[in-house]
Short mmCIF file of C-alpha atoms and ligand atoms in Angstrom, two decimals:
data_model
loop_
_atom_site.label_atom_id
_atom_site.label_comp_id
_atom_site.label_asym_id
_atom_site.label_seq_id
_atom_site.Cartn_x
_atom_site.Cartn_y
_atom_site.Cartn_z
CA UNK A 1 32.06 29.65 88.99
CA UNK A 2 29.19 32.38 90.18
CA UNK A 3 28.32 31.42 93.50
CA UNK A 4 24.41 31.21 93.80
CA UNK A 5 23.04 32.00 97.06
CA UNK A 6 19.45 31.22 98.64
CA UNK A 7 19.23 34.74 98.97
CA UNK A 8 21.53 36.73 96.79
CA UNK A 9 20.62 39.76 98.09
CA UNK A 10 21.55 39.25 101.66
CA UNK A 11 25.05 39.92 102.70
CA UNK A 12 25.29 36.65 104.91
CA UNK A 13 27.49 34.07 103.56
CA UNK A 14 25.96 30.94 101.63
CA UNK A 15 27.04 28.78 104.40
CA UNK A 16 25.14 30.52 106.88
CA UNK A 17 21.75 30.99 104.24
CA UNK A 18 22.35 27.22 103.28
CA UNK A 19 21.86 26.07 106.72
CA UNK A 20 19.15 28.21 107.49
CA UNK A 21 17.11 27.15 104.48
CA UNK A 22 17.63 23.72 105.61
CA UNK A 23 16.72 23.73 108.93
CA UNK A 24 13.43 25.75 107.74
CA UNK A 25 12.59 23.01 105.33
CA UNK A 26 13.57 19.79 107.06
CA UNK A 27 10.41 18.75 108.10
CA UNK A 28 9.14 18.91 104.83
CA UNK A 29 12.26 17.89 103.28
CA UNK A 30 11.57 13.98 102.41
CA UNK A 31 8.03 14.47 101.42
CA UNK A 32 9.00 16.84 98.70
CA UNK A 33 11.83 14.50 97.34
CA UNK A 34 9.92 11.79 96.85
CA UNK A 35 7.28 14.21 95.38
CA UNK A 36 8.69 16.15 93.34
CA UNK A 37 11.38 13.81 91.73
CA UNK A 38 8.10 11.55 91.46
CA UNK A 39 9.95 8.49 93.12
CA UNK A 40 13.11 8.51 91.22
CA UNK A 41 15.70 9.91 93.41
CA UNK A 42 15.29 6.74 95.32
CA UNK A 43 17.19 4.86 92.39
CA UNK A 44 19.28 6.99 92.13
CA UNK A 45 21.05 6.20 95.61
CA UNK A 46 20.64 3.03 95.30
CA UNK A 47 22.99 3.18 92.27
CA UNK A 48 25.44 4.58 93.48
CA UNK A 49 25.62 2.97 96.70
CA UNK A 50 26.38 -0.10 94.20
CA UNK A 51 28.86 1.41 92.83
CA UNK A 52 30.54 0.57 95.84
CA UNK A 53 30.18 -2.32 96.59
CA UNK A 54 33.15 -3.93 94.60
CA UNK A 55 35.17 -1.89 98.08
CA UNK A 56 33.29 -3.35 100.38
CA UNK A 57 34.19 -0.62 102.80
CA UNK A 58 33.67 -1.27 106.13
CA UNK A 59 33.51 2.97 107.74
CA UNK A 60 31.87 5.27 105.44
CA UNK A 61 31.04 9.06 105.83
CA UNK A 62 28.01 10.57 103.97
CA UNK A 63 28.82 14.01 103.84
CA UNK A 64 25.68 16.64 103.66
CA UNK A 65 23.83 13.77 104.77
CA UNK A 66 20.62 15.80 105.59
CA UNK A 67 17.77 13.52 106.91
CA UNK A 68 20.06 10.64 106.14
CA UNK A 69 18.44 8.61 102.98
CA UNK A 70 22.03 7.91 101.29
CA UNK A 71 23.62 6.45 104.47
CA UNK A 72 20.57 4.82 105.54
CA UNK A 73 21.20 3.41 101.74
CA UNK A 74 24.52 2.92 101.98
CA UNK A 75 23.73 0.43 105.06
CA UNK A 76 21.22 -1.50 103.25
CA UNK A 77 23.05 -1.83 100.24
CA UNK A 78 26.50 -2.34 101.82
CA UNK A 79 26.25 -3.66 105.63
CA UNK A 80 29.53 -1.53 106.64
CA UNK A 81 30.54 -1.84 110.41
CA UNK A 82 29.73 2.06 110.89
CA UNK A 83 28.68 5.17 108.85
CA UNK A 84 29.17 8.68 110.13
CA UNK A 85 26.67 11.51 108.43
CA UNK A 86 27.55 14.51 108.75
CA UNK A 87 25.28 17.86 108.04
CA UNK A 88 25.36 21.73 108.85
CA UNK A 89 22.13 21.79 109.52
CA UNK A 90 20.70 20.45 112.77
CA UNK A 91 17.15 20.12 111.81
CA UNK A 92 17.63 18.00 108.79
CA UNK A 93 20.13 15.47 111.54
CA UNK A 94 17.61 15.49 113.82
CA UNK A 95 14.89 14.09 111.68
CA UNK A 96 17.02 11.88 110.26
CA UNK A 97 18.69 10.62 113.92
CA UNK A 98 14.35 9.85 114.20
CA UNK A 99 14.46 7.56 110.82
CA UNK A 100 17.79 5.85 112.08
CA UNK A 101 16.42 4.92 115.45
CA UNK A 102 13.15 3.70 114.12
CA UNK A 103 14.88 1.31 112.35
CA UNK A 104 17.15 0.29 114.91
CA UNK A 105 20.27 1.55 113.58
CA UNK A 106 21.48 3.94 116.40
CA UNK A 107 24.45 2.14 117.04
CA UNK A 108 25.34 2.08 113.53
CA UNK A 109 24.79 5.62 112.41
CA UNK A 110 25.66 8.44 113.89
CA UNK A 111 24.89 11.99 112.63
CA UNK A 112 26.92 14.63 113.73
CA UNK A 113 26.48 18.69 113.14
CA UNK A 114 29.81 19.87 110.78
CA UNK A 115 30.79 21.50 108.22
CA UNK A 116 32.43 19.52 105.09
CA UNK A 117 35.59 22.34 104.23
CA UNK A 118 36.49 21.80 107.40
CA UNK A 119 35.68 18.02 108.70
CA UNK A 120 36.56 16.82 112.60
CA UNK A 121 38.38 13.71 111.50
CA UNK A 122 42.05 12.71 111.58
CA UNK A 123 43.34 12.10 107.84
CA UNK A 124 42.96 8.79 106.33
CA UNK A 125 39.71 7.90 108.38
CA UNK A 126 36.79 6.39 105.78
CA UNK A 127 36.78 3.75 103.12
CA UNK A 128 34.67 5.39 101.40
CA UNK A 129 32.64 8.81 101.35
CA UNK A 130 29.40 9.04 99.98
CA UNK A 131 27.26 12.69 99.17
CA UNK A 132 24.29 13.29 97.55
CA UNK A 133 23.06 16.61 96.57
CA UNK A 134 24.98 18.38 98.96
CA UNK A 135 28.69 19.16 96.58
CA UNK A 136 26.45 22.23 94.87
CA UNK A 137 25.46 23.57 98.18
CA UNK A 138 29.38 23.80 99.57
CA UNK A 139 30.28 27.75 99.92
CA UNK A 140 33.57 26.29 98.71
CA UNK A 141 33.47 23.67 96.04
CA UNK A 142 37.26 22.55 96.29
CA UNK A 143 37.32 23.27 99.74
CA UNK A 144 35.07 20.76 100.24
CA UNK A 145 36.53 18.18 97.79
CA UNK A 146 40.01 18.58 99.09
CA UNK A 147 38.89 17.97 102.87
CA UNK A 148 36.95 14.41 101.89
CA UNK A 149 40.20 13.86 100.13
CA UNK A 150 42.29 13.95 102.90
CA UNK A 151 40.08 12.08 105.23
CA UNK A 152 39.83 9.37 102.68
CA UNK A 153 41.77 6.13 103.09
CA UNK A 154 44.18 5.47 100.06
CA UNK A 155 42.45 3.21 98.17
CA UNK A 156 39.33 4.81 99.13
CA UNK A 157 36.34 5.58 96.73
CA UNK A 158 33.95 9.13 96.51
CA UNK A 159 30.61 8.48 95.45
CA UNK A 160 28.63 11.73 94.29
CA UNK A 161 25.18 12.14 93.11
CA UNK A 162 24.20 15.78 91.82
CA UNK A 163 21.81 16.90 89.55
CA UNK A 164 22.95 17.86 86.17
CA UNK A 165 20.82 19.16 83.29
CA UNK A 166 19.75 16.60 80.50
CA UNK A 167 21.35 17.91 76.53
CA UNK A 168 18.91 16.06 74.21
CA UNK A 169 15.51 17.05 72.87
CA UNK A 170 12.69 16.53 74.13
CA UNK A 171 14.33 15.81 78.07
CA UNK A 172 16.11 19.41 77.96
CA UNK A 173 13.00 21.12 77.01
CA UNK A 174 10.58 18.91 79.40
CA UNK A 175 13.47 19.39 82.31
CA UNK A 176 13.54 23.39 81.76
CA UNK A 177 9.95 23.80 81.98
CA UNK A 178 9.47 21.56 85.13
CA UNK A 179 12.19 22.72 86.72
CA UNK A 180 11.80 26.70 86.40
CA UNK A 181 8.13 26.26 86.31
CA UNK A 182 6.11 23.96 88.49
CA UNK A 183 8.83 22.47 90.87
CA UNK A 184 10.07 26.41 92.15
CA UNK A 185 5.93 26.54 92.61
CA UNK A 186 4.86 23.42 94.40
CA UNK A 187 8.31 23.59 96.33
CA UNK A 188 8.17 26.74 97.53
CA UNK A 189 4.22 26.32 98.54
CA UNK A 190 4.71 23.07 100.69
CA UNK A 191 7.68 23.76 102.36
CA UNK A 192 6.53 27.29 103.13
CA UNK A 193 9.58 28.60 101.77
CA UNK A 194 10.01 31.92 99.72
CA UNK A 195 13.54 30.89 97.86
CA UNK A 196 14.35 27.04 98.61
CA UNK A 197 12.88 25.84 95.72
CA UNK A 198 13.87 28.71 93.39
CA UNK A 199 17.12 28.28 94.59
CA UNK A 200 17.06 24.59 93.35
CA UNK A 201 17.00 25.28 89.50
CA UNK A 202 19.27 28.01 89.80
CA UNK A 203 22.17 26.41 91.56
CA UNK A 204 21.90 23.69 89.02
CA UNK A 205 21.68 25.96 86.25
CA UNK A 206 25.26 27.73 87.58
CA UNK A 207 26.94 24.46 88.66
CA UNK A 208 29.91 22.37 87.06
CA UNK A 209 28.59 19.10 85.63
CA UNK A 210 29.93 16.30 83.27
CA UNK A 211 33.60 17.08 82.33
CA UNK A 212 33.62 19.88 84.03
CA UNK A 213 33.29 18.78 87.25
CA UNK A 214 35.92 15.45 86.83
CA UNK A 215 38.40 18.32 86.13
CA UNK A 216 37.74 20.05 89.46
CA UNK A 217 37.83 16.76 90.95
CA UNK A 218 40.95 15.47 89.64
CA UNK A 219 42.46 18.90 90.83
CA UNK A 220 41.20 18.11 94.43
CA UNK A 221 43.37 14.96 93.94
CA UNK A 222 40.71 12.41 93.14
CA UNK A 223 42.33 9.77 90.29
CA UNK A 224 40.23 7.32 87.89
CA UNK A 225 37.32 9.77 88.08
CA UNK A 226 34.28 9.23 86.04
CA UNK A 227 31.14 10.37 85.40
CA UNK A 228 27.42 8.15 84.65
CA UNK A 229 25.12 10.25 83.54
CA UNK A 230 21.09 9.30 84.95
CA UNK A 231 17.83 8.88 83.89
CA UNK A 232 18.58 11.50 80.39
CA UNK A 233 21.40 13.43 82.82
CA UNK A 234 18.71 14.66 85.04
CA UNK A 235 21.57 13.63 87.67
CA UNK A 236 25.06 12.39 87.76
CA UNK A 237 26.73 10.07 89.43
CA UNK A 238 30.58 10.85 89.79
CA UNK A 239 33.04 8.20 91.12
CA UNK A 240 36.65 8.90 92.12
CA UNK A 241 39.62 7.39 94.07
CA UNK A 242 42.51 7.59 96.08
C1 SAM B 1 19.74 18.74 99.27
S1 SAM B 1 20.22 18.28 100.88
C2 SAM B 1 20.76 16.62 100.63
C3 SAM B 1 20.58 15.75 101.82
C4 SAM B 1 20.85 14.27 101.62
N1 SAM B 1 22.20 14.00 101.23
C5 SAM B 1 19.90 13.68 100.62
O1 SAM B 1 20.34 13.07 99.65
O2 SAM B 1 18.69 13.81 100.79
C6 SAM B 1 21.75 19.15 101.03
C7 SAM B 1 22.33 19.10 102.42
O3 SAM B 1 23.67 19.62 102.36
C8 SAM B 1 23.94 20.22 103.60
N2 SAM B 1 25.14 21.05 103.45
C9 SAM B 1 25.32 22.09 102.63
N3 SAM B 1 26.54 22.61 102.77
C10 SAM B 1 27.17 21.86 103.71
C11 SAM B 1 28.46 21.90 104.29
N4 SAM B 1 29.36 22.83 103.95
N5 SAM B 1 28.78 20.96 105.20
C12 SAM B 1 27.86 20.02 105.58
N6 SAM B 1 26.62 19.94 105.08
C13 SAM B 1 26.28 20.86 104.15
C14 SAM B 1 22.65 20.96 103.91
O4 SAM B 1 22.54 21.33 105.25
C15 SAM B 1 21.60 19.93 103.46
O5 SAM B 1 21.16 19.13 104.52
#
């Protein structure tokens, strides 16, 4: 797999660009999801926060949990005792530590600053683990995987939502020209970035999906893994167990 970079040209590791370009983006970071995937990636966790709820699981961790939208989800949709998100980048926790407290849901929630290939919890820990957008941002795909693997109960379910590039005409044609055209644009202008949102369509372009991506997950050790393709494969939504 060719690892794409914020900045390919720099010599500091993706981990270290990743959480950079996050922290210089948080504060425009909900704003432009909501904008720029017109609404929709708001189903989209909602969905797969349903997927889990045949588990009921009762401690959760939402890895790359960012400003926290999929946990704050994930307690909506599921009412666990406690969820645990967990982020590299301190700017995108602290704006989401803002959104938990406004709605009351301090002592529910915690965010905590770490890094998934190398998580601070004792194996066997969560019911069920929960990321969204965050698995094509890892330095080290598997590395990643494996570690939510091992701090996942037995029995315990992955949830995953990633983008994923849509096959068919017209949605492959309309998808290419939004995404390498006017979303690298508009991102790039609000958030004040120069690469964040050019880095967006390329990391997607470059990154596993479908098939693909079951087979790297069934070599991390995940079993009955599938994959739901949504709204015309714009994004997936991969399920595994333990
Ligand atoms: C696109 S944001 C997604 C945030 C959130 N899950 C959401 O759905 O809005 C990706 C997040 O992954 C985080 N991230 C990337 N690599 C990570 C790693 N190795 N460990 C923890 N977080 C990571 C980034 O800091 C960023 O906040």
């Amino acid at each position: 797999m060719k690892e794409v970079k914020p900045d390919q040209q720099s010599s500091s590791s993706k981990k270290e660009q990743v959480e950079a370009m996050f922290d210089s983006i948080a504060h425009k970071y909900d704003f432009l999801n909501r904008f720029l995937s017109l609404g929709i990636d708001k189903g989209w966790r909602t969905k797969a926060m349903k997927a889990l709820k045949g588990k009921a699981p009762k401690r959760i961790l939402d890895v790359a949990t960012g400003t926290g939208d999929l946990a704050l989800e994930a307690m909506r949709v599921l009412k666990p005792h406690e969820i645990v998100g967990l982020d590299l980048s301190e700017q995108m926790l602290s704006f989401g530590r803002e959104k938990i407290k406004a709605q009351g849901l301090d002592g529910k929630i915690s965010m905590i600053k770490g890094d998934s290939e190398n998580l601070p919890f004792a194996d066997h820990s969560f019911d069920a683990i929960t990321v969204a957008f965050g698995v094509r941002n890892f330095q080290n795909l598997e590395a990643g995987l494996r570690e939510m693997h091992r701090v996942l109960k037995p029995g315990g379910q992955v949830a995953i939502l990633e983008f994923s590039k849509p096959h068919g005409f017209p949605f492959k044609q309309v998808f290419n020209f939004y995404f390498k055209n006017i979303l690298p644009v508009w991102g790039n202008l609000l958030s004040k970035s120069s690469n964040a949102y050019t880095y967006l369509p390329e990391s997607v372009q470059h990154f596993p999906e479908g098939e693909s991506f079951l087979r790297i997950m069934k070599s991390c050790g995940y079993q009955s893994v599938s994959a739901e393709p949504l709204t015309f494969g714009t994004c997936t939504l991969y399920l595994g167990g333990k």
